[in-house]
Amino acid sequence: MDRIGILALQGAFIEHIKTLRSLGVDAVEVRLPHELENLSGLIIPGGESTTVGKLAITYGLVEPIKEMASGGKPVWGTCAGLIFLARRVQGIEQPLLGVMDLAVARNAFGRQLESFEAEISVPALDAVSQPDERGRPFHAIFIRAPLITAAGDGVSVLSRLDNGGIVAARQGNLLVTAFHPELTSDTRFHRYFLAMIAQGQATP
Amino acid sequence: MGMDKETGTDAVKRGLAQMLKGGVIMDVVTPEHARIAEDAGACAVMALERVPADIRADGGVARMSDPELIVKIMDTVTIPVMAKCRIGHFVEAQILESLGVDYIDESEVLTPADEEHHIEKHGFKVPFVCGCRNLGEALRRIGEGAAMIRTKGEAGTGNVVEAVRHARSVMGNIRRLQHMAPEEMMAAAKEMGAPYELVVETAQLGRLPVVNFAAGGVATPADAALMMQLGVDGVFVGSGIFKAADPPPRAKAIVEAVTHYNDPGILAEISKGLGEAMPGLEMSAIPESELLAQRGW
């Protein structure tokens, strides 16, 4: 059975674990490098990206996660996890994995008062949708959210806001969302990530 | 296609607290403190003029901090910035909201402005965190719109005993609720003085419906890990860092303790050589009238 790790240094990791377990998947907390062994995939959850980055460096997690990502294991970053996976954050020096060809603006919408909920269109989710879910917008919760300001050629955009801002993207085995599917009861993004894992195993 | 963006909803208010879980929120009184806190890995800072230990020592009336100081701290760090208003002082809260702070702490550390009524918090777009000593108090605050709860503990003492008492009271009462028959819920709600719907929701969830941090007396990495093992979601540290002999390493150690709260080997390692903790206060040495946790209800 697939075992998925959730980086549990800080942030909303329990929400991801609960969602995955509700889908019948084995999900475990990861705080130390040896806990990355024998995982089928890794989720880097929302939290404070500066906190997570510092703890990842102190406890030697940066290189093993980079190796996992460049070795083809599926990795999904939500919000702070998106920032952590990106190659570049505008205007701020902070520790990054830098494995995904993205430029990111932190707190791109403003402070907490600008945090919002919105229905967004994510056509790629149709691949994992039940008949009654097909074409349905995804209810996205953005909390002091980042925005992808530039994406490289290898990146496919999965969703944009009305103004063109990129809020979900995929680069091969890497998935990012600027919002928090783990805070809603809609499990399509988690199923999409599980499908990425299944595809990777089918075509090694 | 027009996209409707909804701001100030319960989901985004409670959601920010969910992102702070497993983290440490540190009291800071200057932009320099704020930078030290951010560098140590704090997930947010509480901007204020005096830490609770100084408020306790100075006496008199403690009020909302100077907006200029709060804004300077907001401009200094990229992590969320919280600020305190007095219990019931909804105009201080309006001012803090207009500054754009990320969270308001309606706090017993400041002198209450209203001894009967807490702020009606649903009407604000900015989220609130409130203190509690027990489950009834926590659910009353959530009923008023608090999007996050913390134990009151006894701020500015460096003594974790009250935070432990309050966390145990909340957790113990939730465990009792979980074993109750449905018809016993209304009596429980009456006894606690808590909204019935929230009592039922808490029993079903087996936890508070919002994120629950520890606060009030945390001074060491071991204190922080103790609160985490008791079941809180994260930790506020007030005087415990900047009243200690050497704040930066202590701040970093407390952050790591909250992440690795279940790993005694790591806790031992990070507790080494941190220098003197803040001087502590024994509860019996504090006159009853000076106990901050008794403020609010």
Short mmCIF file of C-alpha atoms in Angstrom, two decimals:
data_model
loop_
_atom_site.label_atom_id
_atom_site.label_comp_id
_atom_site.label_asym_id
_atom_site.label_seq_id
_atom_site.Cartn_x
_atom_site.Cartn_y
_atom_site.Cartn_z
CA MET A 1 0.00 0.00 0.00
CA ASP A 2 1.14 3.52 -0.76
CA ARG A 3 2.52 5.48 2.14
CA ILE A 4 2.47 9.24 1.83
CA GLY A 5 4.52 11.52 4.04
CA ILE A 6 3.32 14.92 5.23
CA LEU A 7 6.07 17.34 6.24
CA ALA A 8 5.10 18.02 9.86
CA LEU A 9 7.59 20.72 10.89
CA GLN A 10 4.87 23.35 11.32
CA GLY A 11 1.48 24.20 9.85
CA ALA A 12 -1.69 22.42 8.77
CA PHE A 13 -0.34 18.89 8.35
CA ILE A 14 -3.07 17.08 10.31
CA GLU A 15 -5.73 18.25 7.84
CA HIS A 16 -3.86 16.56 4.95
CA ILE A 17 -3.40 13.40 6.99
CA LYS A 18 -7.10 13.22 7.84
CA THR A 19 -8.11 13.73 4.21
CA LEU A 20 -5.71 11.04 2.96
CA ARG A 21 -6.80 8.58 5.63
CA SER A 22 -10.44 9.23 4.68
CA LEU A 23 -9.40 8.07 1.19
CA GLY A 24 -7.94 4.88 2.65
CA VAL A 25 -4.31 5.95 2.23
CA ASP A 26 -1.52 5.43 4.77
CA ALA A 27 -0.31 8.93 5.75
CA VAL A 28 2.56 9.62 8.14
CA GLU A 29 4.16 12.70 9.72
CA VAL A 30 7.70 13.58 8.62
CA ARG A 31 10.02 15.58 10.89
CA LEU A 32 13.38 13.90 10.36
CA PRO A 33 15.24 12.70 7.23
CA HIS A 34 14.90 8.96 7.96
CA GLU A 35 11.11 9.38 7.97
CA LEU A 36 11.31 10.14 4.21
CA GLU A 37 12.37 6.57 3.47
CA ASN A 38 9.94 4.26 1.66
CA LEU A 39 7.43 6.99 0.89
CA SER A 40 5.43 7.00 -2.35
CA GLY A 41 5.00 10.76 -2.20
CA LEU A 42 5.32 13.82 0.01
CA ILE A 43 3.02 16.73 0.83
CA ILE A 44 4.49 20.01 2.05
CA PRO A 45 1.54 21.68 3.80
CA GLY A 46 0.53 25.25 4.48
CA GLY A 47 2.13 27.03 7.39
CA GLU A 48 4.71 29.79 7.65
CA SER A 49 7.26 29.24 4.90
CA THR A 50 10.08 30.97 6.84
CA THR A 51 9.48 28.71 9.86
CA VAL A 52 9.30 25.55 7.77
CA GLY A 53 12.42 26.54 5.78
CA LYS A 54 14.52 27.16 8.89
CA LEU A 55 13.46 23.89 10.54
CA ALA A 56 14.08 21.97 7.31
CA ILE A 57 17.65 23.28 7.19
CA THR A 58 18.37 22.66 10.89
CA TYR A 59 17.15 19.06 10.69
CA GLY A 60 18.82 18.19 7.38
CA LEU A 61 15.66 17.79 5.28
CA VAL A 62 16.46 20.06 2.34
CA GLU A 63 18.78 17.76 0.38
CA PRO A 64 16.76 14.54 0.89
CA ILE A 65 13.55 16.28 -0.21
CA LYS A 66 15.33 17.73 -3.24
CA GLU A 67 16.59 14.25 -4.13
CA MET A 68 13.11 12.84 -3.71
CA ALA A 69 11.66 15.52 -6.01
CA SER A 70 14.35 15.27 -8.67
CA GLY A 71 14.21 11.46 -8.47
CA GLY A 72 10.64 11.55 -9.72
CA LYS A 73 8.67 10.98 -6.50
CA PRO A 74 5.48 13.04 -6.48
CA VAL A 75 5.64 16.08 -4.19
CA TRP A 76 2.74 18.47 -3.59
CA GLY A 77 3.12 21.87 -1.94
CA THR A 78 0.13 23.84 -0.69
CA CYS A 79 0.60 27.58 0.01
CA ALA A 80 3.82 27.67 2.09
CA GLY A 81 4.73 24.38 0.41
CA LEU A 82 4.38 26.07 -2.99
CA ILE A 83 6.81 28.80 -1.89
CA PHE A 84 9.23 26.19 -0.56
CA LEU A 85 9.29 24.27 -3.88
CA ALA A 86 9.77 27.36 -6.05
CA ARG A 87 13.00 28.49 -7.66
CA ARG A 88 12.57 32.15 -6.75
CA VAL A 89 10.58 34.30 -4.30
CA GLN A 90 10.28 37.94 -5.27
CA GLY A 91 12.09 40.43 -3.07
CA ILE A 92 12.82 38.11 -0.16
CA GLU A 93 15.80 35.95 0.71
CA GLN A 94 14.55 32.76 2.27
CA PRO A 95 15.48 29.08 2.19
CA LEU A 96 13.95 27.26 -0.77
CA LEU A 97 14.09 23.82 -2.34
CA GLY A 98 14.18 25.48 -5.76
CA VAL A 99 13.08 22.37 -7.65
CA MET A 100 10.15 23.89 -9.52
CA ASP A 101 10.62 26.43 -12.28
CA LEU A 102 8.40 29.09 -10.73
CA ALA A 103 8.72 32.65 -9.50
CA VAL A 104 6.44 33.36 -6.57
CA ALA A 105 5.18 36.46 -4.78
CA ARG A 106 4.52 35.89 -1.08
CA ASN A 107 1.41 37.39 0.53
CA ALA A 108 0.52 38.46 -3.00
CA PHE A 109 -3.03 39.49 -2.13
CA GLY A 110 -2.09 41.37 1.05
CA ARG A 111 -2.42 40.62 4.73
CA GLN A 112 -5.05 38.51 6.51
CA LEU A 113 -7.89 40.98 5.82
CA GLU A 114 -7.41 40.14 2.12
CA SER A 115 -7.61 36.37 2.70
CA PHE A 116 -10.56 35.03 0.71
CA GLU A 117 -12.64 32.16 -0.58
CA ALA A 118 -13.51 31.78 -4.26
CA GLU A 119 -14.77 29.25 -6.77
CA ILE A 120 -12.03 28.49 -9.27
CA SER A 121 -12.00 26.41 -12.42
CA VAL A 122 -9.56 23.46 -12.50
CA PRO A 123 -10.27 21.42 -15.67
CA ALA A 124 -7.48 18.90 -14.87
CA LEU A 125 -9.53 17.62 -11.92
CA ASP A 126 -12.02 16.08 -14.35
CA ALA A 127 -9.57 13.19 -14.74
CA VAL A 128 -10.26 12.12 -11.15
CA SER A 129 -13.87 13.33 -10.87
CA GLN A 130 -16.95 11.25 -10.16
CA PRO A 131 -19.73 11.88 -12.71
CA ASP A 132 -21.49 14.36 -10.39
CA GLU A 133 -18.23 16.28 -9.83
CA ARG A 134 -17.28 16.80 -13.47
CA GLY A 135 -16.84 20.42 -14.45
CA ARG A 136 -17.68 21.59 -10.96
CA PRO A 137 -15.59 24.56 -9.79
CA PHE A 138 -13.24 24.01 -6.87
CA HIS A 139 -13.99 25.95 -3.70
CA ALA A 140 -10.58 27.42 -2.88
CA ILE A 141 -9.54 29.02 0.41
CA PHE A 142 -6.66 31.51 0.08
CA ILE A 143 -4.94 32.55 3.32
CA ARG A 144 -2.27 35.23 3.06
CA ALA A 145 -1.69 33.34 -0.12
CA PRO A 146 1.19 33.43 -2.58
CA LEU A 147 0.78 33.79 -6.33
CA ILE A 148 2.84 32.28 -9.12
CA THR A 149 4.13 35.26 -11.12
CA ALA A 150 6.13 33.36 -13.72
CA ALA A 151 6.28 29.72 -14.78
CA GLY A 152 8.92 28.00 -16.91
CA ASP A 153 8.27 26.02 -20.11
CA GLY A 154 8.05 22.69 -18.30
CA VAL A 155 5.24 23.89 -16.07
CA SER A 156 1.59 23.37 -16.94
CA VAL A 157 -0.85 25.80 -15.43
CA LEU A 158 -3.83 24.05 -13.80
CA SER A 159 -5.78 27.10 -12.69
CA ARG A 160 -5.81 30.86 -12.96
CA LEU A 161 -7.82 33.55 -11.25
CA ASP A 162 -9.90 35.93 -13.38
CA ASN A 163 -7.04 38.40 -13.49
CA GLY A 164 -4.69 35.76 -14.89
CA GLY A 165 -2.81 35.01 -11.67
CA ILE A 166 -1.63 31.39 -11.56
CA VAL A 167 -2.84 29.54 -8.43
CA ALA A 168 -2.27 25.86 -9.32
CA ALA A 169 0.41 24.27 -11.49
CA ARG A 170 2.20 21.03 -12.26
CA GLN A 171 5.70 20.25 -13.45
CA GLY A 172 5.96 16.50 -14.03
CA ASN A 173 5.94 14.89 -10.58
CA LEU A 174 5.56 18.22 -8.77
CA LEU A 175 2.22 19.81 -7.92
CA VAL A 176 1.52 23.18 -6.29
CA THR A 177 -1.59 25.00 -5.11
CA ALA A 178 -1.64 28.53 -3.67
CA PHE A 179 -4.83 27.65 -1.77
CA HIS A 180 -5.83 24.96 0.74
CA PRO A 181 -7.78 21.93 -0.51
CA GLU A 182 -7.10 20.32 2.90
CA LEU A 183 -9.41 22.88 4.56
CA THR A 184 -12.43 21.80 2.52
CA SER A 185 -14.31 18.53 2.20
CA ASP A 186 -13.64 18.35 -1.56
CA THR A 187 -11.02 15.60 -1.98
CA ARG A 188 -10.43 15.97 -5.73
CA PHE A 189 -6.96 17.51 -5.40
CA HIS A 190 -5.88 14.76 -3.01
CA ARG A 191 -7.20 12.18 -5.48
CA TYR A 192 -5.38 13.99 -8.29
CA PHE A 193 -2.13 13.67 -6.27
CA LEU A 194 -2.81 9.97 -5.64
CA ALA A 195 -3.33 9.54 -9.40
CA MET A 196 0.08 11.17 -10.02
CA ILE A 197 1.60 8.57 -7.69
CA ALA A 198 -0.21 5.74 -9.46
CA GLN A 199 0.89 7.02 -12.90
CA GLY A 200 4.51 7.27 -11.77
CA GLN A 201 4.46 3.66 -10.63
CA ALA A 202 2.82 2.46 -13.85
CA THR A 203 5.54 4.04 -16.04
CA PRO A 204 8.79 3.86 -14.10
CA MET B 1 -16.92 35.24 -15.89
CA GLY B 2 -16.81 37.30 -12.72
CA MET B 3 -15.18 35.72 -9.72
CA ASP B 4 -16.70 36.39 -6.33
CA LYS B 5 -14.07 36.74 -3.65
CA GLU B 6 -15.43 36.40 -0.15
CA THR B 7 -13.24 37.92 2.59
CA GLY B 8 -13.61 37.84 6.38
CA THR B 9 -15.39 34.47 6.44
CA ASP B 10 -15.17 32.00 9.32
CA ALA B 11 -13.15 29.68 7.08
CA VAL B 12 -10.42 32.25 6.39
CA LYS B 13 -10.40 33.51 9.99
CA ARG B 14 -10.07 30.03 11.45
CA GLY B 15 -7.88 28.98 8.55
CA LEU B 16 -5.06 31.37 9.42
CA ALA B 17 -4.95 29.85 12.91
CA GLN B 18 -4.76 26.41 11.29
CA MET B 19 -1.65 27.57 9.39
CA LEU B 20 -0.05 28.69 12.68
CA LYS B 21 -0.40 25.26 14.28
CA GLY B 22 2.74 23.52 15.42
CA GLY B 23 4.36 26.93 15.76
CA VAL B 24 5.39 29.54 18.30
CA ILE B 25 3.91 33.04 18.51
CA MET B 26 6.30 35.40 20.28
CA ASP B 27 5.69 38.67 22.13
CA VAL B 28 7.91 41.43 20.72
CA VAL B 29 8.19 45.07 21.83
CA THR B 30 10.48 46.47 19.11
CA PRO B 31 11.14 45.84 15.40
CA GLU B 32 14.54 44.39 16.44
CA HIS B 33 12.78 41.83 18.66
CA ALA B 34 10.45 41.02 15.77
CA ARG B 35 13.42 40.29 13.50
CA ILE B 36 14.99 38.05 16.16
CA ALA B 37 11.69 36.19 16.51
CA GLU B 38 11.32 35.73 12.76
CA ASP B 39 14.95 34.58 12.43
CA ALA B 40 14.37 32.06 15.22
CA GLY B 41 11.43 30.58 13.27
CA ALA B 42 8.41 32.14 15.00
CA CYS B 43 5.24 31.53 12.98
CA ALA B 44 3.85 34.93 14.07
CA VAL B 45 4.61 37.76 16.47
CA MET B 46 2.49 39.65 19.00
CA ALA B 47 3.36 43.35 18.78
CA LEU B 48 3.09 45.20 22.09
CA GLU B 49 4.75 47.96 24.14
CA ARG B 50 5.60 45.91 27.21
CA VAL B 51 5.82 42.16 27.77
CA PRO B 52 3.46 40.84 30.47
CA ALA B 53 6.23 40.59 33.10
CA ASP B 54 6.79 44.36 32.77
CA ILE B 55 3.05 45.11 32.73
CA ARG B 56 2.80 43.12 35.96
CA ALA B 57 5.77 44.95 37.51
CA ASP B 58 4.63 48.43 36.40
CA GLY B 59 1.01 48.13 37.57
CA GLY B 60 -1.53 50.78 36.52
CA VAL B 61 -3.76 50.53 33.46
CA ALA B 62 -2.42 48.59 30.46
CA ARG B 63 -3.89 49.59 27.10
CA MET B 64 -3.57 48.85 23.38
CA SER B 65 -0.05 49.62 22.10
CA ASP B 66 0.85 52.72 20.08
CA PRO B 67 -0.28 52.09 16.47
CA GLU B 68 3.03 53.52 15.26
CA LEU B 69 4.94 50.72 17.00
CA ILE B 70 2.56 48.07 15.65
CA VAL B 71 2.94 49.37 12.08
CA LYS B 72 6.74 49.45 12.38
CA ILE B 73 6.71 45.81 13.44
CA MET B 74 4.32 44.94 10.58
CA ASP B 75 6.76 46.59 8.19
CA THR B 76 9.71 44.65 9.61
CA VAL B 77 8.62 41.02 9.28
CA THR B 78 6.88 38.91 6.64
CA ILE B 79 5.19 36.59 9.17
CA PRO B 80 1.72 37.43 10.59
CA VAL B 81 1.52 40.18 13.20
CA MET B 82 -0.98 40.08 16.06
CA ALA B 83 -1.82 42.87 18.51
CA LYS B 84 -3.74 43.05 21.77
CA CYS B 85 -6.83 45.04 22.69
CA ARG B 86 -8.50 45.26 26.09
CA ILE B 87 -11.37 42.91 26.90
CA GLY B 88 -14.56 44.59 25.69
CA HIS B 89 -12.75 47.54 24.08
CA PHE B 90 -14.24 47.27 20.61
CA VAL B 91 -12.85 50.63 19.51
CA GLU B 92 -9.29 49.50 20.16
CA ALA B 93 -10.23 46.48 18.05
CA GLN B 94 -11.59 48.73 15.27
CA ILE B 95 -8.31 50.67 15.30
CA LEU B 96 -6.23 47.49 15.13
CA GLU B 97 -8.38 46.21 12.27
CA SER B 98 -7.88 49.45 10.36
CA LEU B 99 -4.10 49.05 10.78
CA GLY B 100 -4.43 45.69 9.02
CA VAL B 101 -3.05 43.47 11.80
CA ASP B 102 -3.48 39.78 11.01
CA TYR B 103 -5.05 38.75 14.33
CA ILE B 104 -6.37 40.57 17.43
CA ASP B 105 -5.83 39.13 20.89
CA GLU B 106 -8.67 40.29 23.16
CA SER B 107 -6.42 39.90 26.14
CA GLU B 108 -6.64 39.72 29.92
CA VAL B 109 -3.01 40.87 29.99
CA LEU B 110 -4.36 44.39 29.35
CA THR B 111 -6.72 46.03 31.83
CA PRO B 112 -10.33 45.14 30.91
CA ALA B 113 -12.47 47.96 29.51
CA ASP B 114 -15.73 46.10 30.18
CA GLU B 115 -16.21 43.69 33.06
CA GLU B 116 -19.46 42.21 31.73
CA HIS B 117 -19.14 41.98 27.97
CA HIS B 118 -16.45 40.76 25.66
CA ILE B 119 -16.31 42.13 22.12
CA GLU B 120 -18.90 40.91 19.61
CA LYS B 121 -16.33 39.49 17.21
CA HIS B 122 -18.48 38.21 14.32
CA GLY B 123 -18.83 41.77 13.07
CA PHE B 124 -15.11 42.14 12.38
CA LYS B 125 -13.24 40.96 9.28
CA VAL B 126 -10.05 40.53 11.27
CA PRO B 127 -9.93 37.29 13.29
CA PHE B 128 -9.69 37.22 17.09
CA VAL B 129 -7.92 34.96 19.56
CA CYS B 130 -9.19 34.88 23.16
CA GLY B 131 -7.98 33.35 26.40
CA CYS B 132 -9.80 30.73 28.47
CA ARG B 133 -9.41 28.84 31.75
CA ASN B 134 -11.91 26.11 30.96
CA LEU B 135 -14.14 24.70 28.23
CA GLY B 136 -17.16 26.84 29.04
CA GLU B 137 -15.12 30.03 28.72
CA ALA B 138 -13.57 28.81 25.44
CA LEU B 139 -17.00 28.06 23.93
CA ARG B 140 -18.44 31.40 25.08
CA ARG B 141 -15.62 33.19 23.25
CA ILE B 142 -16.14 31.05 20.14
CA GLY B 143 -19.84 31.86 20.40
CA GLU B 144 -18.91 35.55 20.26
CA GLY B 145 -16.83 34.90 17.14
CA ALA B 146 -13.31 34.05 18.35
CA ALA B 147 -11.52 32.14 15.56
CA MET B 148 -8.76 30.85 17.82
CA ILE B 149 -8.47 30.06 21.53
CA ARG B 150 -5.53 29.99 23.91
CA THR B 151 -5.21 29.09 27.55
CA LYS B 152 -4.87 32.13 29.79
CA GLY B 153 -2.24 30.60 32.02
CA GLU B 154 -0.78 33.34 34.19
CA ALA B 155 1.08 35.73 31.93
CA GLY B 156 4.41 37.25 32.94
CA THR B 157 5.20 34.69 35.63
CA GLY B 158 7.47 32.24 33.81
CA ASN B 159 5.46 29.62 35.71
CA VAL B 160 3.65 27.10 33.51
CA VAL B 161 1.38 25.72 36.26
CA GLU B 162 -1.69 27.79 35.33
CA ALA B 163 -1.39 27.04 31.62
CA VAL B 164 -1.27 23.35 32.52
CA ARG B 165 -4.31 23.73 34.76
CA HIS B 166 -6.29 25.49 32.01
CA ALA B 167 -5.26 23.08 29.22
CA ARG B 168 -6.09 20.07 31.40
CA SER B 169 -9.44 21.58 32.29
CA VAL B 170 -10.36 22.14 28.62
CA MET B 171 -9.11 18.73 27.44
CA GLY B 172 -10.59 16.86 30.41
CA ASN B 173 -13.99 18.41 29.87
CA ILE B 174 -13.91 17.57 26.16
CA ARG B 175 -13.15 13.93 27.05
CA ARG B 176 -16.10 13.93 29.45
CA LEU B 177 -18.41 15.38 26.77
CA GLN B 178 -17.41 12.61 24.36
CA HIS B 179 -18.81 10.02 26.75
CA MET B 180 -22.12 11.77 27.31
CA ALA B 181 -25.46 10.63 25.98
CA PRO B 182 -27.12 13.16 23.61
CA GLU B 183 -29.75 14.04 26.22
CA GLU B 184 -27.02 15.01 28.67
CA MET B 185 -25.61 17.72 26.38
CA MET B 186 -28.11 20.44 27.28
CA ALA B 187 -27.43 19.99 31.00
CA ALA B 188 -23.71 20.14 30.26
CA ALA B 189 -24.20 23.34 28.27
CA LYS B 190 -26.22 24.85 31.12
CA GLU B 191 -23.65 23.87 33.70
CA MET B 192 -20.72 25.28 31.67
CA GLY B 193 -22.62 28.36 30.54
CA ALA B 194 -21.74 27.53 26.94
CA PRO B 195 -23.80 27.64 23.72
CA TYR B 196 -25.55 24.29 23.22
CA GLU B 197 -24.67 23.95 19.52
CA LEU B 198 -20.98 24.44 20.27
CA VAL B 199 -21.11 21.88 23.09
CA VAL B 200 -22.59 19.31 20.68
CA GLU B 201 -20.06 20.20 17.96
CA THR B 202 -17.15 19.90 20.41
CA ALA B 203 -18.38 16.50 21.61
CA GLN B 204 -18.62 15.27 18.00
CA LEU B 205 -15.19 16.62 17.01
CA GLY B 206 -13.47 15.51 20.20
CA ARG B 207 -11.69 18.86 20.22
CA LEU B 208 -12.47 22.58 20.16
CA PRO B 209 -14.01 23.72 16.85
CA VAL B 210 -11.11 26.20 16.47
CA VAL B 211 -7.35 26.00 16.94
CA ASN B 212 -6.24 26.00 20.58
CA PHE B 213 -2.82 27.30 21.69
CA ALA B 214 -1.16 27.39 25.10
CA ALA B 215 -0.19 30.73 26.65
CA GLY B 216 0.77 32.23 29.98
CA GLY B 217 3.95 31.05 31.69
CA VAL B 218 5.88 29.11 29.05
CA ALA B 219 9.60 29.78 29.67
CA THR B 220 11.58 26.76 28.46
CA PRO B 221 11.61 24.29 25.54
CA ALA B 222 10.40 21.64 28.00
CA ASP B 223 7.44 23.85 29.01
CA ALA B 224 6.48 24.25 25.35
CA ALA B 225 6.74 20.50 24.68
CA LEU B 226 4.73 19.76 27.83
CA MET B 227 1.86 21.91 26.56
CA MET B 228 2.04 20.21 23.15
CA GLN B 229 1.94 16.75 24.74
CA LEU B 230 -1.10 17.87 26.72
CA GLY B 231 -2.79 18.38 23.35
CA VAL B 232 -2.60 22.05 22.41
CA ASP B 233 -1.97 23.02 18.77
CA GLY B 234 0.88 25.49 19.36
CA VAL B 235 2.36 27.88 21.89
CA PHE B 236 2.47 31.60 22.67
CA VAL B 237 5.58 32.75 24.48
CA GLY B 238 5.31 36.18 26.07
CA SER B 239 7.95 37.24 28.57
CA GLY B 240 9.70 33.84 28.39
CA ILE B 241 11.99 34.79 25.52
CA PHE B 242 12.93 38.44 25.85
CA LYS B 243 13.12 38.33 29.67
CA ALA B 244 15.61 35.45 29.46
CA ALA B 245 19.37 36.01 29.61
CA ASP B 246 19.99 35.16 25.93
CA PRO B 247 16.83 35.48 23.82
CA PRO B 248 17.87 34.29 20.28
CA PRO B 249 18.98 30.72 21.12
CA ARG B 250 16.08 30.27 23.54
CA ALA B 251 13.62 31.44 20.90
CA LYS B 252 15.06 28.97 18.36
CA ALA B 253 15.05 26.14 20.92
CA ILE B 254 11.39 26.74 21.81
CA VAL B 255 10.45 26.68 18.10
CA GLU B 256 12.24 23.35 17.70
CA ALA B 257 10.67 22.01 20.90
CA VAL B 258 7.18 22.62 19.52
CA THR B 259 8.04 20.69 16.32
CA HIS B 260 9.81 17.81 18.10
CA TYR B 261 7.64 17.82 21.23
CA ASN B 262 7.45 14.04 21.29
CA ASP B 263 11.20 13.38 20.98
CA PRO B 264 12.95 13.56 24.38
CA GLY B 265 16.40 13.05 22.79
CA ILE B 266 16.00 16.16 20.63
CA LEU B 267 14.44 18.09 23.53
CA ALA B 268 17.49 17.28 25.67
CA GLU B 269 19.85 18.42 22.92
CA ILE B 270 18.11 21.75 22.27
CA SER B 271 17.74 22.50 26.00
CA LYS B 272 21.52 22.54 26.51
CA GLY B 273 23.36 25.75 27.32
CA LEU B 274 20.52 28.22 26.85
CA GLY B 275 21.55 30.38 29.83
CA GLU B 276 19.23 31.64 32.53
CA ALA B 277 15.50 31.39 31.90
CA MET B 278 13.36 34.35 32.96
CA PRO B 279 12.98 34.67 36.74
CA GLY B 280 9.82 32.82 37.77
CA LEU B 281 7.02 33.78 40.12
CA GLU B 282 5.30 31.37 42.51
CA MET B 283 1.49 31.71 42.26
CA SER B 284 1.08 32.03 46.04
CA ALA B 285 3.40 35.06 45.95
CA ILE B 286 0.95 36.97 43.72
CA PRO B 287 -1.84 38.85 45.48
CA GLU B 288 -5.27 37.62 44.37
CA SER B 289 -6.12 41.04 42.91
CA GLU B 290 -3.10 40.87 40.59
CA LEU B 291 -3.96 37.53 38.96
CA LEU B 292 -4.54 38.32 35.27
CA ALA B 293 -6.37 35.07 34.44
CA GLN B 294 -9.35 36.18 36.53
CA ARG B 295 -10.07 39.02 34.14
CA GLY B 296 -12.93 38.23 31.76
CA TRP B 297 -15.35 35.35 32.33
#
